[in-house]
Short mmCIF file of C-alpha atoms in Angstrom, two decimals:
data_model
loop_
_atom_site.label_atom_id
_atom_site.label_comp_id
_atom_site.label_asym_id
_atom_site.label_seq_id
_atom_site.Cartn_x
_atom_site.Cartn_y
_atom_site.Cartn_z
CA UNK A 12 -21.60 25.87 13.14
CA UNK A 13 -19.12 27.91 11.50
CA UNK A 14 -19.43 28.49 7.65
CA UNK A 15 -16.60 27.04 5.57
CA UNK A 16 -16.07 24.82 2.43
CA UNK A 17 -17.25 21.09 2.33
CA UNK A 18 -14.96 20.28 -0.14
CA UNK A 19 -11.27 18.56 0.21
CA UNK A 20 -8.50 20.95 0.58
CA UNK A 21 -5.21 19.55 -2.13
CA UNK A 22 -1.93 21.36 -1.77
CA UNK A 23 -0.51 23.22 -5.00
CA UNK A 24 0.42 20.54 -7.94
CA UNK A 25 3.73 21.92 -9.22
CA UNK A 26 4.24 20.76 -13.05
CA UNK A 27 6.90 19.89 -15.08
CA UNK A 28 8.79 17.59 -12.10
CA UNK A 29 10.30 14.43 -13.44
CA UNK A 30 9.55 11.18 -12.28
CA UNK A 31 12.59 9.20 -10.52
CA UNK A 32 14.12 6.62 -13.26
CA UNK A 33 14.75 4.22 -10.72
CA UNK A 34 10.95 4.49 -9.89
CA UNK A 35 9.94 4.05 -13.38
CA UNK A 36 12.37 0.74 -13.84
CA UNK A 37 11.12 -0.22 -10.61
CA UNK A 38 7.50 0.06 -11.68
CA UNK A 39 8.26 -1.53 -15.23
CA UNK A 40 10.20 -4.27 -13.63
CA UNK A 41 7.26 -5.48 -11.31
CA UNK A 42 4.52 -4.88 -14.31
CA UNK A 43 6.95 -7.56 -16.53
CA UNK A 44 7.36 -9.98 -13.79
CA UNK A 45 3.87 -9.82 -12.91
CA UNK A 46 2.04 -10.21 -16.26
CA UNK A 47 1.07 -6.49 -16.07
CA UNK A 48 0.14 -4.30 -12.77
CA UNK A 49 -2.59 -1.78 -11.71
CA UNK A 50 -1.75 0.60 -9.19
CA UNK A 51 -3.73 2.70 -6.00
CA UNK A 52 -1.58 5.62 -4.89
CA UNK A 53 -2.06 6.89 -1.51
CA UNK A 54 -1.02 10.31 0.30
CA UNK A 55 1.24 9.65 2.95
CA UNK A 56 1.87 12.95 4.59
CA UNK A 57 5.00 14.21 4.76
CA UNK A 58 6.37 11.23 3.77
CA UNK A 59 5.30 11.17 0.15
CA UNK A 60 2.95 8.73 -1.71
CA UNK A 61 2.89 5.14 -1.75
CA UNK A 62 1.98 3.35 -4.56
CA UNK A 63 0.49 0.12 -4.08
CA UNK A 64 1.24 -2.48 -7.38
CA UNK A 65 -1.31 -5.64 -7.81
CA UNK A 66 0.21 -7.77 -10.77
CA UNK A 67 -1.88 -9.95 -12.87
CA UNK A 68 -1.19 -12.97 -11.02
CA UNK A 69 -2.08 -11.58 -7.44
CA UNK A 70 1.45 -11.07 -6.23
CA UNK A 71 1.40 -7.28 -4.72
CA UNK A 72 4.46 -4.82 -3.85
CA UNK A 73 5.10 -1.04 -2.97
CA UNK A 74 7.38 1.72 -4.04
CA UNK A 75 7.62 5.63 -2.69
CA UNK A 76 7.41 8.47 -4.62
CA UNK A 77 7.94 12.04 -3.65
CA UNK A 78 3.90 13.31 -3.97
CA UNK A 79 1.02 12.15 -5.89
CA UNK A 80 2.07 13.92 -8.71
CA UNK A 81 5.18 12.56 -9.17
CA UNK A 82 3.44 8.76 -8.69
CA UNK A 83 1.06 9.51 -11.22
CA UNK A 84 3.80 10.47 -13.86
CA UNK A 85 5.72 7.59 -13.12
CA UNK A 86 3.00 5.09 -13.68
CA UNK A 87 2.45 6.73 -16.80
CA UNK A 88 5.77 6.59 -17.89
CA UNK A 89 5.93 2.67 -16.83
CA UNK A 90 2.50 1.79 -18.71
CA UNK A 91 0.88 0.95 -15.21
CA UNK A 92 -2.52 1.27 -14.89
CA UNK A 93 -3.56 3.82 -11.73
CA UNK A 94 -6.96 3.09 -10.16
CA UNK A 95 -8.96 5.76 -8.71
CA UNK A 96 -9.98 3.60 -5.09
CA UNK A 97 -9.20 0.27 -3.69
CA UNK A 98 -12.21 -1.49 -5.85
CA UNK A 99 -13.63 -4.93 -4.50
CA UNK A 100 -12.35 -6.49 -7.79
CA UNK A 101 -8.81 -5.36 -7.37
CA UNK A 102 -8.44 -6.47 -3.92
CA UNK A 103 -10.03 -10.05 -4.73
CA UNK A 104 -7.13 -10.12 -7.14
CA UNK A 105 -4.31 -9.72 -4.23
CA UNK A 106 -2.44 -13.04 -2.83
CA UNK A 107 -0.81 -12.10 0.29
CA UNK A 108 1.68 -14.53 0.84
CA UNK A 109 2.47 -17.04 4.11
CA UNK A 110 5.11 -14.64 4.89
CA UNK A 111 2.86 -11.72 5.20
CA UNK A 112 0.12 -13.53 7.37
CA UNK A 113 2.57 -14.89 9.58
CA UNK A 114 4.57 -11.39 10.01
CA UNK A 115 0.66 -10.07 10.66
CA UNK A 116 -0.21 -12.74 13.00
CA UNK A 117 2.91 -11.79 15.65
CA UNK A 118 2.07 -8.17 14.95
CA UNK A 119 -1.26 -8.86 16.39
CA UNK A 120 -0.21 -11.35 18.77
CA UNK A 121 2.47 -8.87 20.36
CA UNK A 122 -0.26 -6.51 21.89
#
């Protein structure tokens, strides 16, 4: 076995970017329509982060942000909670809707 580091390699966090205001209404507007939100943020490669918005009353929705850095910021700036992990607790909260297990369904069905 070759010698080497066990632990999780993280790019360079720049400081000092600004969040998006659009992603910060965004946030804000699903955390008041929602009775409040928590959030899980998730690297997405080259794509950016996704973060992943549970509101109080089960109802769940997405937005992008440009890296995990930026996410974090603009759930700050919003007032939304930012969990560490998808907890067992937070994902008993989520309602998908008929929509959603319907659209699932003929994704699975399709193969």
């Amino acid at each position: 076995m070759a010698d080497g580091s066990d632990t999780t390699l993280t790019a360079e966090q720049t400081g000092g970017e600004q969040a998006p205001q659009g992603l910060v209404a965004g946030l804000k507007a699903f955390a008041a329509g929602h009775g409040g939100a928590k959030a899980v943020i998730e690297y997405v490669g080259k794509r950016g982060a996704r973060i992943v918005l549970v509101g109080s009353d089960g109802e769940w929705g997405d937005h992008f942000a440009d890296d995990t850095v930026t996410a974090r910021e603009a759930c700050a700036k919003a007032g939304v909670t930012v969990e560490n992990a998808w907890e067992r607790e937070l994902m008993d909260q989520m309602r998908p809707s008929n929509d959603l297990w319907r659209s699932m369904a003929r994704r699975t069905m399709a193969r």
